[in-house]
Every structure is written in C-alpha cells, then in structure tokens.
Coordinates of C-alpha atoms and ligand atoms in Angstrom, one line a residue:
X1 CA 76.3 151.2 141.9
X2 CA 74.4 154.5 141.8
X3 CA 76.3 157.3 143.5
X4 CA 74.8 159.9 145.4
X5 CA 76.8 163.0 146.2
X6 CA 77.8 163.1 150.0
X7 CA 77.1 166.7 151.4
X8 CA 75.1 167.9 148.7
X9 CA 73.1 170.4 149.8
X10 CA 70.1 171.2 149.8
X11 CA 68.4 172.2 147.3
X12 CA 72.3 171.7 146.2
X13 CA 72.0 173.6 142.8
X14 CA 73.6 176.8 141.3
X15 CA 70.8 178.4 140.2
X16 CA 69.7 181.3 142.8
X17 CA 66.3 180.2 144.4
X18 CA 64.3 183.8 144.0
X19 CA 62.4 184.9 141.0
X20 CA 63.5 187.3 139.2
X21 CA 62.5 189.3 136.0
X22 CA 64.1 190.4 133.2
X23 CA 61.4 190.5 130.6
X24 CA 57.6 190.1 130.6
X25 CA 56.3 186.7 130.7
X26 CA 56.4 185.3 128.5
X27 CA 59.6 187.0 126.9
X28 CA 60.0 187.3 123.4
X29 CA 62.1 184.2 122.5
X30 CA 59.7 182.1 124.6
X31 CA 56.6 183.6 122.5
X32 CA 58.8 182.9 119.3
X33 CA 58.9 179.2 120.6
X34 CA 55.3 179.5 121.2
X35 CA 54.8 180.0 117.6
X36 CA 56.5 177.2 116.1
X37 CA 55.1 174.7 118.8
X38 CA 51.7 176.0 117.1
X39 CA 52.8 174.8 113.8
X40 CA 54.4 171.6 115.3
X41 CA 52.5 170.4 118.0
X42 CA 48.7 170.2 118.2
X43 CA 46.6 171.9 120.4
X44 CA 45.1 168.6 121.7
X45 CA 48.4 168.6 124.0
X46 CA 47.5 171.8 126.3
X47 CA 49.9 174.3 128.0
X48 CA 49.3 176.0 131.4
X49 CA 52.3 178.6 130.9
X50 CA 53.7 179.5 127.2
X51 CA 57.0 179.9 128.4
X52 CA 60.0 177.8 127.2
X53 CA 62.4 176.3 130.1
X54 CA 65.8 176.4 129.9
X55 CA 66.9 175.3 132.9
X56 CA 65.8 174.7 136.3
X57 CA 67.4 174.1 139.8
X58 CA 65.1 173.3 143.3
X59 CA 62.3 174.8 143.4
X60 CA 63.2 177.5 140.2
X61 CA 62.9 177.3 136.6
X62 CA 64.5 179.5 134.7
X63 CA 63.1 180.7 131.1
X64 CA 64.7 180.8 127.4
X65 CA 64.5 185.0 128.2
X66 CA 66.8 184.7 131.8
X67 CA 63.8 184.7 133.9
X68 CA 63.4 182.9 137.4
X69 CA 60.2 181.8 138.5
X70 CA 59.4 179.7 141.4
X71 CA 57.7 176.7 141.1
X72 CA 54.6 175.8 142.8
X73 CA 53.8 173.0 140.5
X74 CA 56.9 170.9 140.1
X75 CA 56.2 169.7 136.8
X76 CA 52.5 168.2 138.6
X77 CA 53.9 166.9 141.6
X78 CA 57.2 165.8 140.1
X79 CA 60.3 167.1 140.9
X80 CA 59.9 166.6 144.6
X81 CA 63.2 166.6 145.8
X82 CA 64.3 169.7 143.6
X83 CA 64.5 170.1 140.0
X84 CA 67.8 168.3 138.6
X85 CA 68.7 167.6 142.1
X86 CA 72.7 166.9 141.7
X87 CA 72.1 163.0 143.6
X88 CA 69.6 162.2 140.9
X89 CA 72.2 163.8 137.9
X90 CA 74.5 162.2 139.1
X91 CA 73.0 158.7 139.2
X92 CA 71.9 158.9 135.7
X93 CA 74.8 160.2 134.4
X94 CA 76.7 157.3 135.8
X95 CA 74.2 154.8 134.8
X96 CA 73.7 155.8 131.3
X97 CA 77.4 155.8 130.8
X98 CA 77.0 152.2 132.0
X99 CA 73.9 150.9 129.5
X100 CA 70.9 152.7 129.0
X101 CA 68.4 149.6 128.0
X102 CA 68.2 146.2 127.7
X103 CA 64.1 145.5 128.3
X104 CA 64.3 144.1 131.8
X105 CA 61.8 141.4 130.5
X106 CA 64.9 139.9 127.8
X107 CA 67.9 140.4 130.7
X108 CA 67.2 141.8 133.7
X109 CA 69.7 144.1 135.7
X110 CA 70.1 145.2 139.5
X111 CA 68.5 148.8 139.8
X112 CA 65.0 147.8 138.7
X113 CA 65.4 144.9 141.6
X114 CA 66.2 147.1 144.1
X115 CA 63.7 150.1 142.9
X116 CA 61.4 147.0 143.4
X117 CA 62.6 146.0 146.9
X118 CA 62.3 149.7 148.2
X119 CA 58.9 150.1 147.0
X120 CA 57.6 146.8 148.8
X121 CA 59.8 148.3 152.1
X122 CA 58.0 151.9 151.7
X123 CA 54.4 151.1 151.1
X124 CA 51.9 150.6 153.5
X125 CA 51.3 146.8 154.7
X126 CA 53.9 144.4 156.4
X127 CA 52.8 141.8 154.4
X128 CA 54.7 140.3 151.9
X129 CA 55.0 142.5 148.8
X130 CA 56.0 142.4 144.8
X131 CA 56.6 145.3 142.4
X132 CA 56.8 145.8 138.6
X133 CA 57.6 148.7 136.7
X134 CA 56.1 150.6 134.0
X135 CA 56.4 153.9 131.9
X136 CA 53.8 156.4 134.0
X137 CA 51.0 156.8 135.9
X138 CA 48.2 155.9 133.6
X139 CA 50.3 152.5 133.0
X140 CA 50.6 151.6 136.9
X141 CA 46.5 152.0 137.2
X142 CA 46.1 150.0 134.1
X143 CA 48.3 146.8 135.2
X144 CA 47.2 147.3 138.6
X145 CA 43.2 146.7 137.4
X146 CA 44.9 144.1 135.4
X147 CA 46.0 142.3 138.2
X148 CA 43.4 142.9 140.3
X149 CA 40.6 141.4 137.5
X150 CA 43.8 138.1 137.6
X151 CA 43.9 137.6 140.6
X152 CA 40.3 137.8 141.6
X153 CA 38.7 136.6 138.2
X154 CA 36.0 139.6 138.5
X155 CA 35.3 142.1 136.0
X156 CA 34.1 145.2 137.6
X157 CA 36.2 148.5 139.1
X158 CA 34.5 150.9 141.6
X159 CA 35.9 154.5 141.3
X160 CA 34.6 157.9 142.7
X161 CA 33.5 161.3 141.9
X162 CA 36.6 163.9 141.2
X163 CA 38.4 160.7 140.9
X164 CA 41.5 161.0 137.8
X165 CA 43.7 157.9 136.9
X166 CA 45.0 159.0 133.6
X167 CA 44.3 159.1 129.8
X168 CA 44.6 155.8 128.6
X169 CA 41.2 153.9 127.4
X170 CA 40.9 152.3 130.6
X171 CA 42.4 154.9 132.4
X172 CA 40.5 157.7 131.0
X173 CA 37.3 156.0 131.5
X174 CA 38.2 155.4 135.3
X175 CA 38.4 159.5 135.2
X176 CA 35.2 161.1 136.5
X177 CA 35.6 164.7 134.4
X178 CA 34.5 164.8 130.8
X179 CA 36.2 168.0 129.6
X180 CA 39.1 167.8 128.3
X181 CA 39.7 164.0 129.4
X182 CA 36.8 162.1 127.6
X183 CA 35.1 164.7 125.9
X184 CA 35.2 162.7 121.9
X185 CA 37.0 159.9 123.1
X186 CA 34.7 157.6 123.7
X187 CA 33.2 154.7 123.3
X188 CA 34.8 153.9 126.9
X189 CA 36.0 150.8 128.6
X190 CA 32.9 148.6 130.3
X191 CA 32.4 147.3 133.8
X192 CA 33.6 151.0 135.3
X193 CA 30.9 152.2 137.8
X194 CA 31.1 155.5 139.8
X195 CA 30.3 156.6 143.4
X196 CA 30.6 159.2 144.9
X197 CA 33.4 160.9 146.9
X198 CA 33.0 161.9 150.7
X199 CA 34.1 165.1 149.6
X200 CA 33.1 167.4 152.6
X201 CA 33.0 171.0 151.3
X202 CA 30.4 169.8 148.6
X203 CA 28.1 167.3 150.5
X204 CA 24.7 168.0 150.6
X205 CA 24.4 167.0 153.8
X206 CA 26.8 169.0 155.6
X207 CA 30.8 168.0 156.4
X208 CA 29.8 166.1 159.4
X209 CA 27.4 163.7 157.4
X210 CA 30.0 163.3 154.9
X211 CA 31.9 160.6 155.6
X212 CA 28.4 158.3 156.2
X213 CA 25.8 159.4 153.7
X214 CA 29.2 159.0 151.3
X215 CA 29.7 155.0 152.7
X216 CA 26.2 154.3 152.4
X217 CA 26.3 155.5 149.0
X218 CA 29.0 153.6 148.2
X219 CA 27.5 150.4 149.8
X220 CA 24.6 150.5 147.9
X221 CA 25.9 151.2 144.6
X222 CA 27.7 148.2 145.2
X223 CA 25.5 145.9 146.2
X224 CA 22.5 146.9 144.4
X225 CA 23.8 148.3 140.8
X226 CA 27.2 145.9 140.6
X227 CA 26.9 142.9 143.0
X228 CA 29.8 143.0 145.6
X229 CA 31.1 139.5 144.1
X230 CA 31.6 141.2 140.4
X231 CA 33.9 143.6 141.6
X232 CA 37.4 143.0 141.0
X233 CA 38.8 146.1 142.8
X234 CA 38.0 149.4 144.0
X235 CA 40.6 152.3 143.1
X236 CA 41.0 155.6 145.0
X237 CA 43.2 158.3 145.0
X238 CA 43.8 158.7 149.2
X239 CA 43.8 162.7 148.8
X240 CA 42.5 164.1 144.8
X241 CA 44.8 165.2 142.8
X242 CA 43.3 166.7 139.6
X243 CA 40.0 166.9 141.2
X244 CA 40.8 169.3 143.5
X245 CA 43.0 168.1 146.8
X246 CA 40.1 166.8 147.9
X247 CA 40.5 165.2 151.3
X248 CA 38.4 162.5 151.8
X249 CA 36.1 162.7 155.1
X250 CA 37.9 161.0 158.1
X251 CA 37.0 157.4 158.7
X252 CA 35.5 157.4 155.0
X253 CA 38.1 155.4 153.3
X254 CA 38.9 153.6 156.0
X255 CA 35.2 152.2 155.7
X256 CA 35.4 151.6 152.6
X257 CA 38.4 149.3 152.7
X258 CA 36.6 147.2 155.4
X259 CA 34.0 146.8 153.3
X260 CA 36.9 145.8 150.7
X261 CA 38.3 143.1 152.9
X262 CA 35.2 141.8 153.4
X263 CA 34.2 140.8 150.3
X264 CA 36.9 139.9 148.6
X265 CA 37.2 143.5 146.7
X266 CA 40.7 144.6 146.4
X267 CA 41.4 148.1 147.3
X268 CA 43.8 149.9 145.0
X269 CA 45.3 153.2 146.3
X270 CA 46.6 155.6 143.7
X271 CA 49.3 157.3 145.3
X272 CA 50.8 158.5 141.8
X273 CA 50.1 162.5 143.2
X274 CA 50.2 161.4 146.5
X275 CA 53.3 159.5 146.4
X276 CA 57.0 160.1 148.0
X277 CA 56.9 162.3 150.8
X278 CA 54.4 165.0 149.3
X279 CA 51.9 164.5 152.2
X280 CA 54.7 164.5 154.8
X281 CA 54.9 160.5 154.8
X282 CA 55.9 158.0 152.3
X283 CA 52.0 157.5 151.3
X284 CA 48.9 159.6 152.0
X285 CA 47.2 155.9 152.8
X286 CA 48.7 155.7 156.0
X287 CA 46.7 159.0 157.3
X288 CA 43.6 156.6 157.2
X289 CA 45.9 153.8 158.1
X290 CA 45.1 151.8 155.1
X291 CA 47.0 149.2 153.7
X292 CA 45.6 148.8 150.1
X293 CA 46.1 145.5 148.7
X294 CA 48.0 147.4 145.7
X295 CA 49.5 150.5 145.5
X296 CA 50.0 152.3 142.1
X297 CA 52.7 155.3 141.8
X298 CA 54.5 157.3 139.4
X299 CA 55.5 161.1 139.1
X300 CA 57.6 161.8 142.5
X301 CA 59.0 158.3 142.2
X302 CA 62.3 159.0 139.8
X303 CA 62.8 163.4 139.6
X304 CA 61.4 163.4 136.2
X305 CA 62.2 160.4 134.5
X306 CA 59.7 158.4 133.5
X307 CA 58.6 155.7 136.1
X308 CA 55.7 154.3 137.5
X309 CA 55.1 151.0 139.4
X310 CA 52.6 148.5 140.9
X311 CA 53.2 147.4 144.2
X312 CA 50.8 144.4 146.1
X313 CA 50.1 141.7 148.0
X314 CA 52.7 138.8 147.0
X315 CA 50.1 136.6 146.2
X316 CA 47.4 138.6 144.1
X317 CA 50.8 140.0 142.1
X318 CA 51.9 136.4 141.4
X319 CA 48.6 135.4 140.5
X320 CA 49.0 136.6 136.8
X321 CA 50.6 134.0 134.5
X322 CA 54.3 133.9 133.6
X323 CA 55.1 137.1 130.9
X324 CA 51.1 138.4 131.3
X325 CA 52.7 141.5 132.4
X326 CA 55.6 144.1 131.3
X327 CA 56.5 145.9 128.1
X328 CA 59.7 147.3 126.3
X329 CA 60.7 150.3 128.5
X330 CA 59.1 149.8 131.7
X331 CA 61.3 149.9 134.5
X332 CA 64.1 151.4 132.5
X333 CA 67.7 151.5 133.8
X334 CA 68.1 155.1 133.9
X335 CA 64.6 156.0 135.7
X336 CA 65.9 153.3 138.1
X337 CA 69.0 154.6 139.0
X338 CA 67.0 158.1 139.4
X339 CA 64.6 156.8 141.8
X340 CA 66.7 155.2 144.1
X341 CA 68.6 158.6 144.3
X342 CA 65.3 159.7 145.0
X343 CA 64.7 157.5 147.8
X344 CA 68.2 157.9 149.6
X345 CA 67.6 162.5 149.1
X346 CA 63.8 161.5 150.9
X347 CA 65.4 159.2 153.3
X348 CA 68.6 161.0 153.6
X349 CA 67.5 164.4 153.9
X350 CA 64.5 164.0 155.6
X351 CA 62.4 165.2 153.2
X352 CA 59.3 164.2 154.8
X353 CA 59.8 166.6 157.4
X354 CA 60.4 169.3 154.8
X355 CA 56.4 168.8 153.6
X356 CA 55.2 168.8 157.1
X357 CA 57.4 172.0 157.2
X358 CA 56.0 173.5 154.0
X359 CA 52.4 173.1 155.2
X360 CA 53.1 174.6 158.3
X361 CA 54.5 177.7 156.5
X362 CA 51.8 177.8 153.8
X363 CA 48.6 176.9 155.4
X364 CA 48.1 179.7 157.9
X365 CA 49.6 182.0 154.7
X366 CA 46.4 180.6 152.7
X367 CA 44.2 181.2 155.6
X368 CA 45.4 184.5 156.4
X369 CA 44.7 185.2 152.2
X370 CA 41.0 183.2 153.2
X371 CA 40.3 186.1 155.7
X372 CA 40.8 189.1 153.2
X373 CA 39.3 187.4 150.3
X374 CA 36.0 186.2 150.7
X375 CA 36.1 184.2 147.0
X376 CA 38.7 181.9 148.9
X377 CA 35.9 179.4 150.4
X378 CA 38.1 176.7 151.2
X379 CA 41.8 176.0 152.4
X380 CA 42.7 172.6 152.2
X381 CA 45.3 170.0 151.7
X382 CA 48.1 168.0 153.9
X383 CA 52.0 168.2 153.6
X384 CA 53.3 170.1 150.1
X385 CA 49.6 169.0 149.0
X386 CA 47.6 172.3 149.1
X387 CA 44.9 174.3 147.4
X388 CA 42.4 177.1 147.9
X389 CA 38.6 176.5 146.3
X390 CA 37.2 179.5 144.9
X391 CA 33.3 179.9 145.2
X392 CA 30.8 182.9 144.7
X393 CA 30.8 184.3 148.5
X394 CA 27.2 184.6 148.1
X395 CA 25.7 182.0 145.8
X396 CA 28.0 179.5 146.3
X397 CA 29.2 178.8 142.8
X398 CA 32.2 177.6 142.0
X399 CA 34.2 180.6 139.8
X400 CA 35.8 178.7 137.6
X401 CA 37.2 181.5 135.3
X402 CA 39.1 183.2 138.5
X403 CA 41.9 180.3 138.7
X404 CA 43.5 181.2 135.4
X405 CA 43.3 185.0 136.1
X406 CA 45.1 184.4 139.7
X407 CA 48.2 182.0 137.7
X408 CA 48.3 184.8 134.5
X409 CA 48.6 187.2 137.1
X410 CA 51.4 185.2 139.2
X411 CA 52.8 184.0 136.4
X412 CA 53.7 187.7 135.3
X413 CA 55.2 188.3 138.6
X414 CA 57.7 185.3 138.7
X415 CA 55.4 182.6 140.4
X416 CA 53.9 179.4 138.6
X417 CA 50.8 178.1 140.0
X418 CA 48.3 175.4 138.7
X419 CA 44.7 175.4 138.7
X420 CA 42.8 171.7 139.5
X421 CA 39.2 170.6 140.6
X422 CA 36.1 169.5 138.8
X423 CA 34.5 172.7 138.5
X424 CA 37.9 174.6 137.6
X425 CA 37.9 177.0 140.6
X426 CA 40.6 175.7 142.4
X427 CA 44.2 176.9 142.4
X428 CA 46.8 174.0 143.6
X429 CA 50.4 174.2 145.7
X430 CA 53.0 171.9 144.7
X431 CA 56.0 172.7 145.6
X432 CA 59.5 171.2 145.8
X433 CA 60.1 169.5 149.1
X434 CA 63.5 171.5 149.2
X435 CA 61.6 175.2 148.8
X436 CA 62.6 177.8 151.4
X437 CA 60.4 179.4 153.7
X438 CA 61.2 182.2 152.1
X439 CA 60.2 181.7 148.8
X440 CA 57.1 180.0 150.4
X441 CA 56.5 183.7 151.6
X442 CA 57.5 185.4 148.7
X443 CA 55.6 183.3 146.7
X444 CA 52.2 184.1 148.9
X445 CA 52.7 187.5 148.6
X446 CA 52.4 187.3 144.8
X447 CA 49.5 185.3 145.1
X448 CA 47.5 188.4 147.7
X449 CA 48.8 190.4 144.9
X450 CA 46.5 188.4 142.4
X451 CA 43.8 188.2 144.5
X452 CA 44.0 191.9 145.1
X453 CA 44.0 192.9 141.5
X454 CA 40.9 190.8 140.6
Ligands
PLZ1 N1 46.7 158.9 138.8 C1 46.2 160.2 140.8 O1 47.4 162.4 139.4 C2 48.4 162.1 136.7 C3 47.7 164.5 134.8 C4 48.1 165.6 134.0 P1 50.4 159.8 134.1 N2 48.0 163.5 137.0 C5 48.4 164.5 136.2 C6 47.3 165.6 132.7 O2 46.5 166.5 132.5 O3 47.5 164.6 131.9 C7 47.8 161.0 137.5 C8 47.3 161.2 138.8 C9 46.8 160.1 139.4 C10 47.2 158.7 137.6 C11 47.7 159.7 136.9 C12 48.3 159.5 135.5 O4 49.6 159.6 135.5 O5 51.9 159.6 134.5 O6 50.1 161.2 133.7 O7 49.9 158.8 133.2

C-alpha cells in the first residue's frame, strides 16, 4: 500500500521557504546550461525563466547557482501540495521499488483502481461515475471528446473564446489563440466551432450584460451555424487558465449546461488548471454548481508526475466498445501512487482551506497594487487562481509587452511569476497550496517593486 508520512509537516521539506540570492539570475552555471539547451533542444519548446533547477521544496525552487526563488507558478498549476512533498516521495519511492509498469491495459494493478474510485468520489455529480487514465492534460480532453462523439454518435464540439485544451491536433484546434499554439500547424481538426466566452471585463456590452448577450450568442451559434442535434459535446474550462483567469459571468455556465441537458449535448468541464483544491474546492464547477457529464483533469492530480484522467457519467463512459480506449503508459503505477498521496495531503491537510486562505492574503495585496498602478485594470481570480490584467489606463489596450518586464524584473529579485491571457497582458498567481503568508507578502512586495520600476 502507498505510505504517507504521519506528521509531516507542512510544507514538510528542508529547503528554507524564503528567496534568497547569491548570484544574478540567471547565475552563470544556469546561463552555461542555457547554452547547451540551445544546441540540444529547439527553440519550438519555449522557456519562461533560463534558469536551471536543482531542487525544489514547497513553494521554493532552488537554482543550479544556490538561489531560492519562490514560486508563483508551480510548474503551471502543478505542484499544489508543495514541490517534492515528502507523502508524495515517499509513495513513489515505495511503489517504484515495488514495479514501475506493467500497461494497466495487459494486467491491471490496485493504485490506478483506486486513483479511479477517488476521482468518481471527488467530482461533481452523485451519479454513478467511471474513470480512465491517461498521460496529460491534452490526452484527457482528447478521450473525453472521444467518448463524448461514442456515446452520443454526433460529430461536433462547441468551445469558447480564450478557451486552451492543449497541443495535440484535436486539442490544439479546440484552443482559441493562434500564436504560438496553431500558428503553422494547421490544417486543423473539423467539426470544432467557437463561441464566445462571457468574459466580463471585455464585453461590449458591459459586465452586467455579460452573462446574457454571451448565452444568446452561444444559443445561436448553436442552433443556427451547427444544429443543436450535431453536437456531440460542449467543453469549457469553469475559470481560463491560459487565457487569462478569466471568470466566467455568474449564471453563464450554468445556462449553458441547461441548454446542454436539454438537448442531449454533453458538457465537458476541463478542470485540468482548475483541478484539486486550486479554487478552494475540489473543482471550480461546483462554484456554478454544475455537474458536467465528464470531467477532464491533469496537472494538480499526481505532484508532477504525469497523470491525467477522464471522469463521467457511468453510462456515456461505458458506451465505447471493449479496448476503444487506453494506451501504454496511461495510468502508470508510479503517477498513481503519487496522486493518491496527493489526495490524502488535500484531504488530510486541508488544503482547500489553505487556497481560500491564500486568496484572502493575496487579493486585497493585488488590489492594494490596483490602487497605485493604474496599468493594473483588473484583479481577478478565486482560491490560489489569481491574476492582474494590464490595459492602457487611457485607451484601454491591452499592454502586452509589460507582463514579461514585471516577471524579468521579479525574477531578478527571487520571485517567479507567469504571464497568461489572449492578448499577453496578464500576469498569473499560482502558488503552492502550502505557501506562507509570508512569502505571499514578500512575494507582493517584489511585484510593487516591478511595477514601480516600469
Ligand atoms: N486544459 C485547461 O490548462 C495545460 C499549457 C502549457 P497538458 N495548460 C498549460 C503549454 O504552454 O503547453 C492545459 C490546460 C487546460 C488542457 C491542458 C493541456 O494539458 O498536460 O499540457 O497536455
């Protein structure tokens, strides 16, 4: 059985949970691995911060030169409940000691059962539930529109403005921003239509006719350019991750999935940012008290390892023929045993809590940084799932070149942050759930810093 370490605490990790600076950032050994990743890597695969990791602990990484910075990002919503969090060590140490693959589809084995169980426990919907396992995000979308075009034998999936699902074919197409994700890479997948997001700070009709206008649109795309029977499934992402943490207008989705039910459209919630206690509950669905028909996740589910999963109505999930779904590593033994270590530290050590706590520490920080910099237009976000927009105080427009200048600048100082939206100008808080307060403060102070010296 998986062992988790009783009394570890939290974030349970040697490695001190300040920044600290030895050298500039990057140092000189991290720009030395800079240089042979040029020669080795291509630049297709992008990097936010040239600096090499060494190690990392909590909420810290620390780099190949000895320097601590605290992360905001957590390896894109990832390491949730701390970097190498000793539970989650300790699980896969034991299990890869014990086998480290067998493909669950040629001889199946306990921990990708029981990763399955908890997910049909956790997700929204008392219904009865199934689960499978894949490799990552991108994967879980895939099967899920896989299932959903089985189980309903329709061809069509409905996505939205800002929305981002990955960077497979399917997935990639699904994705509503060009550059970098499809810019090239096309031609794309078909039957993949678009509407657009109630997305409150941007509507042209004002916040409060958001969550309407949006619907109608949404209706009427349907019916008139698709034809509500051709659409297998709609997928949405209950907050946006990549597109900028934007929070859909209230009663919005909640609409939308009538409208679902209705008419025999499945409603496909991608929880893979969203996912595992960064909102402050196990899913972000349940603030618009949703239960989608299939939930896809990944990234918080297993502390780094790879994992993703599908998790649905019994009956549409055994709608797809005997061996229709699976492949070699999904579900793997190790990233097994790490997610249900992850599930007993969010359970365990009420980690959903600790993102209700963050945001209560952060938010007024990010509003108090609103009211001395006008550039800040927007503070937004639930849980450990914030961001600031950055707009022209005057004209509006989104500054999409101040983002990277705010992250150099925190970088330098010991803080990682990540830039997200559409139009580039937002800047993106993702911390661990087992941050301090006071690096939440610490942290904030870095970022006025940045803001000052724009
Ligand atoms: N669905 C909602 O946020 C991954 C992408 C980073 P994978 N987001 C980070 C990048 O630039 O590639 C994501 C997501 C939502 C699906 C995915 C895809 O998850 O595990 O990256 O495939």
């Amino acid at each position: 059985m998986v062992q988790t370490l009783p009394g570890a605490d939290r974030p349970g990790t040697d490695v001190p949970q300040r920044r600290r600076l030895v050298t500039a950032v990057p140092g000189p050994r991290s720009q030395e691995l800079m240089a042979r990743r040029s020669a080795a890597v291509p630049p297709g695969v992008g990097t936010a911060l040239p600096v090499f990791v060494e190690r990392a602990g909590g909420g810290v990484l620390v780099d190949v030169d000895g320097n601590s910075l605290i992360d905001f990002g957590s390896g894109i919503a990832v390491t949730s409940v701390g970097n190498a969090a000793p539970a989650v060590v300790a699980a896969v140490a034991e299990q890869t000691a014990r086998f480290t693959h067998t493909c669950f589809m040629i001889t199946p084995y306990e921990g990708y059962v029981q990763v399955c169980e908890r997910l049909n426990r956790l997700t929204p919907g008392g219904f009865e539930k199934r689960s499978m396992l894949v490799n990552s995000g991108a994967e879980a979308v895939e099967n899920a529109v896989k299932v959903a075009r089985a189980a309903t034998g329709r061809p069509a999936v409905v996505v939205f403005d800002h929305g981002y699902h990955g960077r497979t074919l399917l997935t990639m197409t699904l994705t509503a921003k060009y550059r970098p994700y499809k810019a090239g890479f096309g031609p794309y997948a078909p039957e993949v239509y678009r509407a657009p997001m109630a997305y409150p700070f941007r509507w042209p009709g004002g916040a409060d006719r958001c969550a309407d206008e949006a619907y109608e649109r949404f209706v009427d795309l349907v019916t008139t350019q698709v034809g509500a029977d051709r659409v297998a499934c709609v997928v949405v992402e209950p907050i946006q991750g990549e597109g900028g943490f934007v929070v859909p207008a209230p009663g919005f989705l909640r609409r939308v999935a009538d409208f679902c039910a209705a008419h025999g459209i499945l409603l496909v919630a991608d929880e893979v940012q969203t996912g595992f206690g960064r909102t402050g509950d196990w899913f972000a669905s349940t603030f618009e008290g949703i239960e989608p028909d299939l939930v896809t996740t990944a990234k918080g589910i297993a502390g780094g390892l790879p994992l993703g999963g599908v998790t649905g109505r019994a009956e549409l999930m055994d709608a797809v023929h005997v061996s229709g779904l699976g492949g070699t590593f999904g579900g793997n033994p190790v990233a097994c045993a790490a997610a249900i270590a992850v599930f007993d530290r969010i359970e365990q050590d009420g980690l959903l809590a600790e993102a209700s706590r963050i945001e209560r520490t952060l938010k007024p920080a990010l509003l108090a940084l609103q009211k001395k910099y006008p550039i800040i237009a927007e503070v937004r976000g639930i849980g450990a799932m914030l961001a600031v927009e950055l707009n022209d105080p005057t004209t509006g427009a989104p500054l999409a070149d101040v983002p990277g200048k705010v992250a150099a600048f925190a970088a330098q100082q010991g803080v990682l942050v990540l830039t997200a939206g559409t139009y580039g100008n937002v800047l993106r808080f993702l911390p661990s759930l087992a941050i301090t307060d006071a690096q939440l403060v610490d942290a904030v102070g870095v970022l006025d810093a940045a803001f000052a010296a724009l």
